[in-house]
Amino acid sequence: MVAISVILPVYNVEKYLQRCLDSISNQTFDDFEIIAVNDGSKDSCLNILQEHAKKENRLQIISQDNKGLSEARNTGLMHANGEYIYFLDSDDAIHPQCLEIAYEFIKKYNAELICFGYEHSDGLGYKTKPFDFDSINCEITSNPLLKGKNKAQFNVWTKLYKRELICDIRFIAGINFEDYPYAYELYSKHPRTVFLDTPLYFYTRNEASLSKQTSRPSHIKDYTTGILRVCDIYADDNLKEDREFIKIDFIPAILKHQIGRIRRASKANKKEMIKLFRAQLLELKRRNMISFRGHKLKNWLTYQWLLLNR
């Protein structure tokens, strides 16, 4: 068993992939494996992976037909041997000390989860400076959902996970925006968590990424699938306090994302997106998961209008 399995889903990111691979291979920590899942890339990604594997014996390449990001990560999980799991997106990069710092602190505090910060990058380069371990501030909690507000983010790539914590969690197949239901299912377990104030990840503003794609009805369907998964998880009577937080913090945030997409949608897509969004609001209302608290007044009035008008 290695210390860390780095799971790297790869799909049509030839512009950024070598930088990503180099950022892993150049870590100050060396007890890890890289599981690169080539998810049916149509560009030169497979060639780049194969060339890198000639000089990086910790790299394992798995190729599959295109199944999407969720299934690529799930495939990586099935092949992972590490004591800890780390997800990295292949158009991004990590600080040279990322794995060392995350591993050091998760071990030091006997934690199951560690969360750190990130910076934005243009995808071509990034500036790094070495971190002094003694100067890194941290916060420890057994409930990252409540104690880590504004720190326990939706994404999965600013976190190192103990393998046992996530062995029964999988990404929802076939949807976009798969990070947040995975993260919130994880938080429901109340893992012992360390929050670091250190930016160890470089997030690329990739204009071809999903977040930049034209808004369409399938996006609302995918949001609905994820939101209802979260609501199902927090319906547990043992999570009443957490459920209230979901209601007044998570739900307003995720509805705001969607209403923004609808407002930016083309005229051809907007009508169907509104219809799907209204159905989502009705279901949340039925589950008593929508209230005035947490919503901006303008958005709240929009939701009420949609609920009252077909």
PDB file of C-alpha atoms in Angstrom:
ATOM      1  CA  MET A   1       0.000   0.000   0.000  1.00  0.00           C
ATOM      2  CA  VAL A   2       1.251   3.467  -0.907  1.00  0.00           C
ATOM      3  CA  ALA A   3       0.486   6.494   1.228  1.00  0.00           C
ATOM      4  CA  ILE A   4      -1.565   8.428  -1.358  1.00  0.00           C
ATOM      5  CA  SER A   5      -3.415   7.511  -4.542  1.00  0.00           C
ATOM      6  CA  VAL A   6      -3.726  10.506  -6.868  1.00  0.00           C
ATOM      7  CA  ILE A   7      -6.751   9.951  -9.118  1.00  0.00           C
ATOM      8  CA  LEU A   8      -6.512  11.897 -12.361  1.00  0.00           C
ATOM      9  CA  PRO A   9      -9.441  11.826 -14.827  1.00  0.00           C
ATOM     10  CA  VAL A  10      -8.265  12.872 -18.290  1.00  0.00           C
ATOM     11  CA  TYR A  11     -10.401  14.049 -21.195  1.00  0.00           C
ATOM     12  CA  ASN A  12      -9.288  16.335 -24.056  1.00  0.00           C
ATOM     13  CA  VAL A  13      -6.931  18.509 -22.007  1.00  0.00           C
ATOM     14  CA  GLU A  14      -3.785  18.240 -24.131  1.00  0.00           C
ATOM     15  CA  LYS A  15      -3.057  21.945 -23.592  1.00  0.00           C
ATOM     16  CA  TYR A  16      -2.779  21.528 -19.823  1.00  0.00           C
ATOM     17  CA  LEU A  17      -1.967  17.882 -19.178  1.00  0.00           C
ATOM     18  CA  GLN A  18       1.833  17.981 -19.175  1.00  0.00           C
ATOM     19  CA  ARG A  19       1.863  20.826 -16.669  1.00  0.00           C
ATOM     20  CA  CYS A  20      -0.475  18.828 -14.444  1.00  0.00           C
ATOM     21  CA  LEU A  21       1.631  15.664 -14.645  1.00  0.00           C
ATOM     22  CA  ASP A  22       4.832  17.573 -13.937  1.00  0.00           C
ATOM     23  CA  SER A  23       3.264  19.177 -10.880  1.00  0.00           C
ATOM     24  CA  ILE A  24       2.590  15.694  -9.472  1.00  0.00           C
ATOM     25  CA  SER A  25       5.957  14.184 -10.344  1.00  0.00           C
ATOM     26  CA  ASN A  26       7.781  17.186  -8.844  1.00  0.00           C
ATOM     27  CA  GLN A  27       6.241  16.758  -5.393  1.00  0.00           C
ATOM     28  CA  THR A  28       8.481  16.953  -2.336  1.00  0.00           C
ATOM     29  CA  PHE A  29       6.614  13.838  -1.132  1.00  0.00           C
ATOM     30  CA  ASP A  30       7.233  10.614  -3.049  1.00  0.00           C
ATOM     31  CA  ASP A  31       5.101   7.841  -1.505  1.00  0.00           C
ATOM     32  CA  PHE A  32       2.213   8.014  -3.966  1.00  0.00           C
ATOM     33  CA  GLU A  33       0.759   6.476  -7.105  1.00  0.00           C
ATOM     34  CA  ILE A  34      -0.916   8.263  -9.998  1.00  0.00           C
ATOM     35  CA  ILE A  35      -3.969   6.607 -11.504  1.00  0.00           C
ATOM     36  CA  ALA A  36      -4.720   8.407 -14.757  1.00  0.00           C
ATOM     37  CA  VAL A  37      -8.075   7.459 -16.270  1.00  0.00           C
ATOM     38  CA  ASN A  38      -8.101   8.369 -19.946  1.00  0.00           C
ATOM     39  CA  ASP A  39     -11.837   8.830 -20.488  1.00  0.00           C
ATOM     40  CA  GLY A  40     -11.965   8.411 -24.253  1.00  0.00           C
ATOM     41  CA  SER A  41      -9.870  11.481 -25.103  1.00  0.00           C
ATOM     42  CA  LYS A  42      -9.898  12.362 -28.795  1.00  0.00           C
ATOM     43  CA  ASP A  43      -6.790  14.561 -28.705  1.00  0.00           C
ATOM     44  CA  SER A  44      -3.187  13.693 -27.829  1.00  0.00           C
ATOM     45  CA  CYS A  45      -3.783  13.080 -24.111  1.00  0.00           C
ATOM     46  CA  LEU A  46      -3.075   9.344 -24.293  1.00  0.00           C
ATOM     47  CA  ASN A  47       0.247   9.971 -26.047  1.00  0.00           C
ATOM     48  CA  ILE A  48       1.206  12.532 -23.408  1.00  0.00           C
ATOM     49  CA  LEU A  49       0.374  10.053 -20.644  1.00  0.00           C
ATOM     50  CA  GLN A  50       2.342   7.271 -22.300  1.00  0.00           C
ATOM     51  CA  GLU A  51       5.402   9.480 -22.774  1.00  0.00           C
ATOM     52  CA  HIS A  52       5.248  10.619 -19.170  1.00  0.00           C
ATOM     53  CA  ALA A  53       4.945   7.011 -17.965  1.00  0.00           C
ATOM     54  CA  LYS A  54       8.369   6.281 -19.511  1.00  0.00           C
ATOM     55  CA  LYS A  55       9.978   8.481 -16.869  1.00  0.00           C
ATOM     56  CA  GLU A  56       7.384   8.178 -14.101  1.00  0.00           C
ATOM     57  CA  ASN A  57       7.030   4.610 -12.834  1.00  0.00           C
ATOM     58  CA  ARG A  58       4.346   5.648 -10.340  1.00  0.00           C
ATOM     59  CA  LEU A  59       1.931   6.399 -13.188  1.00  0.00           C
ATOM     60  CA  GLN A  60      -0.731   3.840 -14.085  1.00  0.00           C
ATOM     61  CA  ILE A  61      -2.822   4.531 -17.197  1.00  0.00           C
ATOM     62  CA  ILE A  62      -6.349   3.174 -17.528  1.00  0.00           C
ATOM     63  CA  SER A  63      -8.230   3.812 -20.770  1.00  0.00           C
ATOM     64  CA  GLN A  64     -11.994   3.560 -21.129  1.00  0.00           C
ATOM     65  CA  ASP A  65     -14.716   4.761 -23.475  1.00  0.00           C
ATOM     66  CA  ASN A  66     -15.960   8.224 -22.658  1.00  0.00           C
ATOM     67  CA  LYS A  67     -18.255   7.953 -19.634  1.00  0.00           C
ATOM     68  CA  GLY A  68     -17.867  11.366 -18.054  1.00  0.00           C
ATOM     69  CA  LEU A  69     -15.978  12.775 -15.096  1.00  0.00           C
ATOM     70  CA  SER A  70     -17.973  10.914 -12.448  1.00  0.00           C
ATOM     71  CA  GLU A  71     -17.311   7.499 -13.921  1.00  0.00           C
ATOM     72  CA  ALA A  72     -13.659   8.324 -14.572  1.00  0.00           C
ATOM     73  CA  ARG A  73     -13.203   9.136 -10.894  1.00  0.00           C
ATOM     74  CA  ASN A  74     -15.148   6.030  -9.869  1.00  0.00           C
ATOM     75  CA  THR A  75     -12.888   3.922 -12.087  1.00  0.00           C
ATOM     76  CA  GLY A  76      -9.858   5.479 -10.442  1.00  0.00           C
ATOM     77  CA  LEU A  77     -11.237   4.655  -7.005  1.00  0.00           C
ATOM     78  CA  MET A  78     -11.630   1.002  -7.957  1.00  0.00           C
ATOM     79  CA  HIS A  79      -7.920   0.797  -8.798  1.00  0.00           C
ATOM     80  CA  ALA A  80      -6.587   2.904  -5.922  1.00  0.00           C
ATOM     81  CA  ASN A  81      -4.266   1.279  -3.394  1.00  0.00           C
ATOM     82  CA  GLY A  82      -3.429   4.266  -1.225  1.00  0.00           C
ATOM     83  CA  GLU A  83      -4.073   4.778   2.460  1.00  0.00           C
ATOM     84  CA  TYR A  84      -5.352   8.208   1.424  1.00  0.00           C
ATOM     85  CA  ILE A  85      -7.100   9.393  -1.745  1.00  0.00           C
ATOM     86  CA  TYR A  86      -6.590  12.630  -3.636  1.00  0.00           C
ATOM     87  CA  PHE A  87      -8.581  13.814  -6.686  1.00  0.00           C
ATOM     88  CA  LEU A  88      -6.841  16.140  -9.139  1.00  0.00           C
ATOM     89  CA  ASP A  89      -8.382  17.601 -12.300  1.00  0.00           C
ATOM     90  CA  SER A  90      -6.076  17.283 -15.295  1.00  0.00           C
ATOM     91  CA  ASP A  91      -6.337  20.904 -16.459  1.00  0.00           C
ATOM     92  CA  ASP A  92      -5.133  22.090 -13.044  1.00  0.00           C
ATOM     93  CA  ALA A  93      -1.913  21.751 -11.035  1.00  0.00           C
ATOM     94  CA  ILE A  94      -0.743  21.422  -7.440  1.00  0.00           C
ATOM     95  CA  HIS A  95       1.922  23.137  -5.355  1.00  0.00           C
ATOM     96  CA  PRO A  96       5.173  21.134  -5.040  1.00  0.00           C
ATOM     97  CA  GLN A  97       4.491  20.648  -1.314  1.00  0.00           C
ATOM     98  CA  CYS A  98       0.787  19.826  -1.681  1.00  0.00           C
ATOM     99  CA  LEU A  99       0.948  16.113  -0.885  1.00  0.00           C
ATOM    100  CA  GLU A 100       3.636  16.497   1.756  1.00  0.00           C
ATOM    101  CA  ILE A 101       1.736  19.172   3.681  1.00  0.00           C
ATOM    102  CA  ALA A 102      -1.628  17.413   3.386  1.00  0.00           C
ATOM    103  CA  TYR A 103      -0.141  14.087   4.491  1.00  0.00           C
ATOM    104  CA  GLU A 104       1.829  15.637   7.363  1.00  0.00           C
ATOM    105  CA  PHE A 105      -1.195  17.390   8.847  1.00  0.00           C
ATOM    106  CA  ILE A 106      -3.697  14.573   8.344  1.00  0.00           C
ATOM    107  CA  LYS A 107      -1.308  12.257  10.172  1.00  0.00           C
ATOM    108  CA  LYS A 108      -0.348  14.777  12.856  1.00  0.00           C
ATOM    109  CA  TYR A 109      -3.962  15.320  13.904  1.00  0.00           C
ATOM    110  CA  ASN A 110      -5.190  11.760  13.204  1.00  0.00           C
ATOM    111  CA  ALA A 111      -7.772  13.220  10.816  1.00  0.00           C
ATOM    112  CA  GLU A 112      -9.960  11.613   8.177  1.00  0.00           C
ATOM    113  CA  LEU A 113     -10.192  14.676   5.951  1.00  0.00           C
ATOM    114  CA  ILE A 114      -7.990  17.656   5.251  1.00  0.00           C
ATOM    115  CA  CYS A 115      -9.075  20.759   3.330  1.00  0.00           C
ATOM    116  CA  PHE A 116      -6.815  23.453   1.888  1.00  0.00           C
ATOM    117  CA  GLY A 117      -7.096  26.539  -0.282  1.00  0.00           C
ATOM    118  CA  TYR A 118      -6.565  27.251  -3.973  1.00  0.00           C
ATOM    119  CA  GLU A 119      -5.525  30.011  -6.340  1.00  0.00           C
ATOM    120  CA  HIS A 120      -6.506  30.729  -9.928  1.00  0.00           C
ATOM    121  CA  SER A 121      -4.133  30.098 -12.813  1.00  0.00           C
ATOM    122  CA  ASP A 122      -4.060  30.710 -16.547  1.00  0.00           C
ATOM    123  CA  GLY A 123      -3.237  27.046 -17.157  1.00  0.00           C
ATOM    124  CA  LEU A 124       0.221  27.796 -18.505  1.00  0.00           C
ATOM    125  CA  GLY A 125       2.249  28.473 -15.409  1.00  0.00           C
ATOM    126  CA  TYR A 126       2.062  29.339 -11.745  1.00  0.00           C
ATOM    127  CA  LYS A 127       4.307  30.903  -9.153  1.00  0.00           C
ATOM    128  CA  THR A 128       5.155  28.991  -5.995  1.00  0.00           C
ATOM    129  CA  LYS A 129       6.998  29.782  -2.837  1.00  0.00           C
ATOM    130  CA  PRO A 130       7.987  27.209  -0.216  1.00  0.00           C
ATOM    131  CA  PHE A 131       5.795  26.964   2.862  1.00  0.00           C
ATOM    132  CA  ASP A 132       7.171  26.757   6.374  1.00  0.00           C
ATOM    133  CA  PHE A 133       5.201  24.059   8.192  1.00  0.00           C
ATOM    134  CA  ASP A 134       5.373  25.985  11.475  1.00  0.00           C
ATOM    135  CA  SER A 135       3.693  29.009   9.886  1.00  0.00           C
ATOM    136  CA  ILE A 136       0.678  27.098   8.541  1.00  0.00           C
ATOM    137  CA  ASN A 137      -2.474  27.816  10.522  1.00  0.00           C
ATOM    138  CA  CYS A 138      -5.067  25.096  10.934  1.00  0.00           C
ATOM    139  CA  GLU A 139      -8.487  24.526  12.459  1.00  0.00           C
ATOM    140  CA  ILE A 140      -9.796  21.148  13.589  1.00  0.00           C
ATOM    141  CA  THR A 141     -13.448  20.103  13.724  1.00  0.00           C
ATOM    142  CA  SER A 142     -15.625  17.013  13.791  1.00  0.00           C
ATOM    143  CA  ASN A 143     -18.358  18.704  11.767  1.00  0.00           C
ATOM    144  CA  PRO A 144     -16.891  20.385   8.660  1.00  0.00           C
ATOM    145  CA  LEU A 145     -20.354  21.326   7.408  1.00  0.00           C
ATOM    146  CA  LEU A 146     -21.158  23.590  10.358  1.00  0.00           C
ATOM    147  CA  LYS A 147     -17.740  24.622  11.612  1.00  0.00           C
ATOM    148  CA  GLY A 148     -16.156  25.085   8.231  1.00  0.00           C
ATOM    149  CA  LYS A 149     -18.570  27.491   6.599  1.00  0.00           C
ATOM    150  CA  ASN A 150     -16.829  29.188   3.657  1.00  0.00           C
ATOM    151  CA  LYS A 151     -14.038  26.608   4.008  1.00  0.00           C
ATOM    152  CA  ALA A 152     -15.759  23.271   3.294  1.00  0.00           C
ATOM    153  CA  GLN A 153     -16.313  24.033  -0.356  1.00  0.00           C
ATOM    154  CA  PHE A 154     -18.266  22.178  -3.050  1.00  0.00           C
ATOM    155  CA  ASN A 155     -15.185  20.922  -4.870  1.00  0.00           C
ATOM    156  CA  VAL A 156     -13.402  17.615  -4.256  1.00  0.00           C
ATOM    157  CA  TRP A 157      -9.892  18.659  -5.351  1.00  0.00           C
ATOM    158  CA  THR A 158      -8.886  20.731  -2.321  1.00  0.00           C
ATOM    159  CA  LYS A 159      -9.152  17.725  -0.032  1.00  0.00           C
ATOM    160  CA  LEU A 160      -7.197  14.646   1.018  1.00  0.00           C
ATOM    161  CA  TYR A 161      -9.390  11.766   2.194  1.00  0.00           C
ATOM    162  CA  LYS A 162      -8.710   8.789   4.385  1.00  0.00           C
ATOM    163  CA  ARG A 163      -9.570   5.772   2.285  1.00  0.00           C
ATOM    164  CA  GLU A 164     -12.010   4.273   4.813  1.00  0.00           C
ATOM    165  CA  LEU A 165     -14.002   7.513   4.888  1.00  0.00           C
ATOM    166  CA  ILE A 166     -15.002   7.345   1.229  1.00  0.00           C
ATOM    167  CA  CYS A 167     -14.984   3.606   0.514  1.00  0.00           C
ATOM    168  CA  ASP A 168     -18.803   3.547   0.298  1.00  0.00           C
ATOM    169  CA  ILE A 169     -19.283   6.837  -1.591  1.00  0.00           C
ATOM    170  CA  ARG A 170     -19.337   7.096  -5.366  1.00  0.00           C
ATOM    171  CA  PHE A 171     -19.841   9.983  -7.749  1.00  0.00           C
ATOM    172  CA  ILE A 172     -23.275  10.075  -9.379  1.00  0.00           C
ATOM    173  CA  ALA A 173     -22.800   8.773 -12.907  1.00  0.00           C
ATOM    174  CA  GLY A 174     -23.960  10.691 -15.942  1.00  0.00           C
ATOM    175  CA  ILE A 175     -24.431  14.141 -14.412  1.00  0.00           C
ATOM    176  CA  ASN A 176     -22.577  17.438 -14.502  1.00  0.00           C
ATOM    177  CA  PHE A 177     -21.760  19.310 -11.268  1.00  0.00           C
ATOM    178  CA  GLU A 178     -21.027  16.012  -9.535  1.00  0.00           C
ATOM    179  CA  ASP A 179     -18.714  17.476  -6.893  1.00  0.00           C
ATOM    180  CA  TYR A 180     -21.238  18.926  -4.477  1.00  0.00           C
ATOM    181  CA  PRO A 181     -23.415  15.839  -3.780  1.00  0.00           C
ATOM    182  CA  TYR A 182     -20.206  13.862  -3.191  1.00  0.00           C
ATOM    183  CA  ALA A 183     -18.802  16.487  -0.833  1.00  0.00           C
ATOM    184  CA  TYR A 184     -22.016  16.868   1.140  1.00  0.00           C
ATOM    185  CA  GLU A 185     -22.435  13.122   1.513  1.00  0.00           C
ATOM    186  CA  LEU A 186     -18.917  13.103   2.904  1.00  0.00           C
ATOM    187  CA  TYR A 187     -19.673  15.928   5.369  1.00  0.00           C
ATOM    188  CA  SER A 188     -22.712  14.037   6.687  1.00  0.00           C
ATOM    189  CA  LYS A 189     -20.332  11.487   8.219  1.00  0.00           C
ATOM    190  CA  HIS A 190     -18.881  14.167  10.524  1.00  0.00           C
ATOM    191  CA  PRO A 191     -15.263  13.241   9.793  1.00  0.00           C
ATOM    192  CA  ARG A 192     -12.467  14.590  11.940  1.00  0.00           C
ATOM    193  CA  THR A 193     -11.295  17.403   9.668  1.00  0.00           C
ATOM    194  CA  VAL A 194      -8.338  19.762   9.466  1.00  0.00           C
ATOM    195  CA  PHE A 195      -8.730  23.070   7.631  1.00  0.00           C
ATOM    196  CA  LEU A 196      -5.493  24.650   6.410  1.00  0.00           C
ATOM    197  CA  ASP A 197      -5.185  28.302   5.429  1.00  0.00           C
ATOM    198  CA  THR A 198      -2.680  27.397   2.713  1.00  0.00           C
ATOM    199  CA  PRO A 199      -3.383  27.563  -1.072  1.00  0.00           C
ATOM    200  CA  LEU A 200      -1.951  24.318  -2.456  1.00  0.00           C
ATOM    201  CA  TYR A 201      -4.003  24.009  -5.666  1.00  0.00           C
ATOM    202  CA  PHE A 202      -3.938  25.984  -8.915  1.00  0.00           C
ATOM    203  CA  TYR A 203      -7.342  26.094 -10.568  1.00  0.00           C
ATOM    204  CA  THR A 204      -7.327  26.815 -14.293  1.00  0.00           C
ATOM    205  CA  ARG A 205      -9.827  29.146 -15.865  1.00  0.00           C
ATOM    206  CA  ASN A 206     -10.427  26.762 -18.765  1.00  0.00           C
ATOM    207  CA  GLU A 207     -12.759  28.393 -21.275  1.00  0.00           C
ATOM    208  CA  ALA A 208     -13.647  24.978 -22.684  1.00  0.00           C
ATOM    209  CA  SER A 209     -14.675  23.601 -19.295  1.00  0.00           C
ATOM    210  CA  LEU A 210     -18.206  22.641 -18.383  1.00  0.00           C
ATOM    211  CA  SER A 211     -18.763  25.771 -16.313  1.00  0.00           C
ATOM    212  CA  LYS A 212     -18.257  27.879 -19.470  1.00  0.00           C
ATOM    213  CA  GLN A 213     -20.639  25.893 -21.659  1.00  0.00           C
ATOM    214  CA  THR A 214     -23.937  27.300 -22.864  1.00  0.00           C
ATOM    215  CA  SER A 215     -26.695  26.836 -20.300  1.00  0.00           C
ATOM    216  CA  ARG A 216     -29.145  24.133 -21.274  1.00  0.00           C
ATOM    217  CA  PRO A 217     -32.042  22.143 -19.746  1.00  0.00           C
ATOM    218  CA  SER A 218     -29.858  19.137 -18.896  1.00  0.00           C
ATOM    219  CA  HIS A 219     -27.945  21.341 -16.451  1.00  0.00           C
ATOM    220  CA  ILE A 220     -31.106  21.954 -14.406  1.00  0.00           C
ATOM    221  CA  LYS A 221     -31.879  18.224 -14.468  1.00  0.00           C
ATOM    222  CA  ASP A 222     -28.391  17.467 -13.189  1.00  0.00           C
ATOM    223  CA  TYR A 223     -28.645  20.057 -10.439  1.00  0.00           C
ATOM    224  CA  THR A 224     -31.970  18.533  -9.397  1.00  0.00           C
ATOM    225  CA  THR A 225     -30.449  15.051  -9.191  1.00  0.00           C
ATOM    226  CA  GLY A 226     -27.635  16.320  -6.986  1.00  0.00           C
ATOM    227  CA  ILE A 227     -29.832  18.484  -4.747  1.00  0.00           C
ATOM    228  CA  LEU A 228     -32.310  15.683  -4.082  1.00  0.00           C
ATOM    229  CA  ARG A 229     -29.436  13.320  -3.254  1.00  0.00           C
ATOM    230  CA  VAL A 230     -28.239  15.815  -0.649  1.00  0.00           C
ATOM    231  CA  CYS A 231     -31.767  16.223   0.727  1.00  0.00           C
ATOM    232  CA  ASP A 232     -32.158  12.438   0.990  1.00  0.00           C
ATOM    233  CA  ILE A 233     -28.889  12.137   2.913  1.00  0.00           C
ATOM    234  CA  TYR A 234     -29.787  14.868   5.400  1.00  0.00           C
ATOM    235  CA  ALA A 235     -33.331  13.577   5.923  1.00  0.00           C
ATOM    236  CA  ASP A 236     -31.806  11.360   8.634  1.00  0.00           C
ATOM    237  CA  ASP A 237     -33.217  12.361  12.039  1.00  0.00           C
ATOM    238  CA  ASN A 238     -29.708  12.252  13.491  1.00  0.00           C
ATOM    239  CA  LEU A 239     -28.734  15.146  11.209  1.00  0.00           C
ATOM    240  CA  LYS A 240     -31.404  17.685  12.170  1.00  0.00           C
ATOM    241  CA  GLU A 241     -28.952  20.506  12.898  1.00  0.00           C
ATOM    242  CA  ASP A 242     -27.083  19.802   9.686  1.00  0.00           C
ATOM    243  CA  ARG A 243     -30.334  19.672   7.724  1.00  0.00           C
ATOM    244  CA  GLU A 244     -31.242  23.178   8.871  1.00  0.00           C
ATOM    245  CA  PHE A 245     -27.852  24.382   7.642  1.00  0.00           C
ATOM    246  CA  ILE A 246     -28.492  22.683   4.294  1.00  0.00           C
ATOM    247  CA  LYS A 247     -31.822  24.474   4.129  1.00  0.00           C
ATOM    248  CA  ILE A 248     -30.549  27.996   4.847  1.00  0.00           C
ATOM    249  CA  ASP A 249     -27.065  27.859   3.316  1.00  0.00           C
ATOM    250  CA  PHE A 250     -26.640  25.119   0.703  1.00  0.00           C
ATOM    251  CA  ILE A 251     -30.088  25.355  -0.926  1.00  0.00           C
ATOM    252  CA  PRO A 252     -29.957  29.163  -1.405  1.00  0.00           C
ATOM    253  CA  ALA A 253     -26.462  28.915  -2.900  1.00  0.00           C
ATOM    254  CA  ILE A 254     -27.305  26.144  -5.345  1.00  0.00           C
ATOM    255  CA  LEU A 255     -30.591  27.794  -6.411  1.00  0.00           C
ATOM    256  CA  LYS A 256     -28.697  31.031  -7.031  1.00  0.00           C
ATOM    257  CA  HIS A 257     -26.298  29.163  -9.356  1.00  0.00           C
ATOM    258  CA  GLN A 258     -29.236  27.845 -11.355  1.00  0.00           C
ATOM    259  CA  ILE A 259     -31.187  31.065 -11.635  1.00  0.00           C
ATOM    260  CA  GLY A 260     -28.009  32.655 -12.940  1.00  0.00           C
ATOM    261  CA  ARG A 261     -27.712  29.975 -15.606  1.00  0.00           C
ATOM    262  CA  ILE A 262     -31.346  30.451 -16.588  1.00  0.00           C
ATOM    263  CA  ARG A 263     -30.903  34.204 -16.917  1.00  0.00           C
ATOM    264  CA  ARG A 264     -27.895  33.648 -19.218  1.00  0.00           C
ATOM    265  CA  ALA A 265     -29.581  30.931 -21.288  1.00  0.00           C
ATOM    266  CA  SER A 266     -30.607  31.360 -24.888  1.00  0.00           C
ATOM    267  CA  LYS A 267     -34.245  32.037 -25.672  1.00  0.00           C
ATOM    268  CA  ALA A 268     -34.538  28.528 -27.142  1.00  0.00           C
ATOM    269  CA  ASN A 269     -33.430  26.897 -23.859  1.00  0.00           C
ATOM    270  CA  LYS A 270     -34.865  29.271 -21.299  1.00  0.00           C
ATOM    271  CA  LYS A 271     -38.509  28.152 -21.384  1.00  0.00           C
ATOM    272  CA  GLU A 272     -37.689  24.473 -20.745  1.00  0.00           C
ATOM    273  CA  MET A 273     -35.137  25.380 -18.070  1.00  0.00           C
ATOM    274  CA  ILE A 274     -37.710  27.470 -16.215  1.00  0.00           C
ATOM    275  CA  LYS A 275     -40.162  24.583 -16.350  1.00  0.00           C
ATOM    276  CA  LEU A 276     -37.612  22.160 -14.896  1.00  0.00           C
ATOM    277  CA  PHE A 277     -36.504  24.666 -12.278  1.00  0.00           C
ATOM    278  CA  ARG A 278     -40.084  25.245 -11.163  1.00  0.00           C
ATOM    279  CA  ALA A 279     -40.558  21.485 -10.734  1.00  0.00           C
ATOM    280  CA  GLN A 280     -37.416  21.424  -8.595  1.00  0.00           C
ATOM    281  CA  LEU A 281     -38.731  24.277  -6.424  1.00  0.00           C
ATOM    282  CA  LEU A 282     -42.058  22.483  -5.950  1.00  0.00           C
ATOM    283  CA  GLU A 283     -40.245  19.334  -4.804  1.00  0.00           C
ATOM    284  CA  LEU A 284     -38.080  21.293  -2.371  1.00  0.00           C
ATOM    285  CA  LYS A 285     -41.187  22.999  -1.005  1.00  0.00           C
ATOM    286  CA  ARG A 286     -42.892  19.622  -0.587  1.00  0.00           C
ATOM    287  CA  ARG A 287     -39.879  18.445   1.420  1.00  0.00           C
ATOM    288  CA  ASN A 288     -39.919  21.631   3.536  1.00  0.00           C
ATOM    289  CA  MET A 289     -36.426  22.465   2.303  1.00  0.00           C
ATOM    290  CA  ILE A 290     -37.009  25.996   1.092  1.00  0.00           C
ATOM    291  CA  SER A 291     -37.608  29.047   3.270  1.00  0.00           C
ATOM    292  CA  PHE A 292     -36.951  32.785   3.132  1.00  0.00           C
ATOM    293  CA  ARG A 293     -33.811  32.549   5.289  1.00  0.00           C
ATOM    294  CA  GLY A 294     -30.565  32.592   3.328  1.00  0.00           C
ATOM    295  CA  HIS A 295     -32.011  33.875   0.039  1.00  0.00           C
ATOM    296  CA  LYS A 296     -31.477  37.297  -1.503  1.00  0.00           C
ATOM    297  CA  LEU A 297     -34.812  39.109  -1.731  1.00  0.00           C
ATOM    298  CA  LYS A 298     -34.703  39.416  -5.526  1.00  0.00           C
ATOM    299  CA  ASN A 299     -34.129  35.668  -5.950  1.00  0.00           C
ATOM    300  CA  TRP A 300     -36.709  34.758  -3.295  1.00  0.00           C
ATOM    301  CA  LEU A 301     -39.386  36.786  -5.081  1.00  0.00           C
ATOM    302  CA  THR A 302     -38.465  35.061  -8.351  1.00  0.00           C
ATOM    303  CA  TYR A 303     -38.882  31.636  -6.733  1.00  0.00           C
ATOM    304  CA  GLN A 304     -42.252  32.593  -5.268  1.00  0.00           C
ATOM    305  CA  TRP A 305     -43.451  33.864  -8.630  1.00  0.00           C
ATOM    306  CA  LEU A 306     -42.402  30.581 -10.256  1.00  0.00           C
ATOM    307  CA  LEU A 307     -44.144  28.536  -7.579  1.00  0.00           C
ATOM    308  CA  LEU A 308     -47.383  30.456  -8.066  1.00  0.00           C
ATOM    309  CA  ASN A 309     -47.359  30.572 -11.885  1.00  0.00           C
ATOM    310  CA  ARG A 310     -47.339  27.703 -14.339  1.00  0.00           C
TER     311      ARG A 310
END
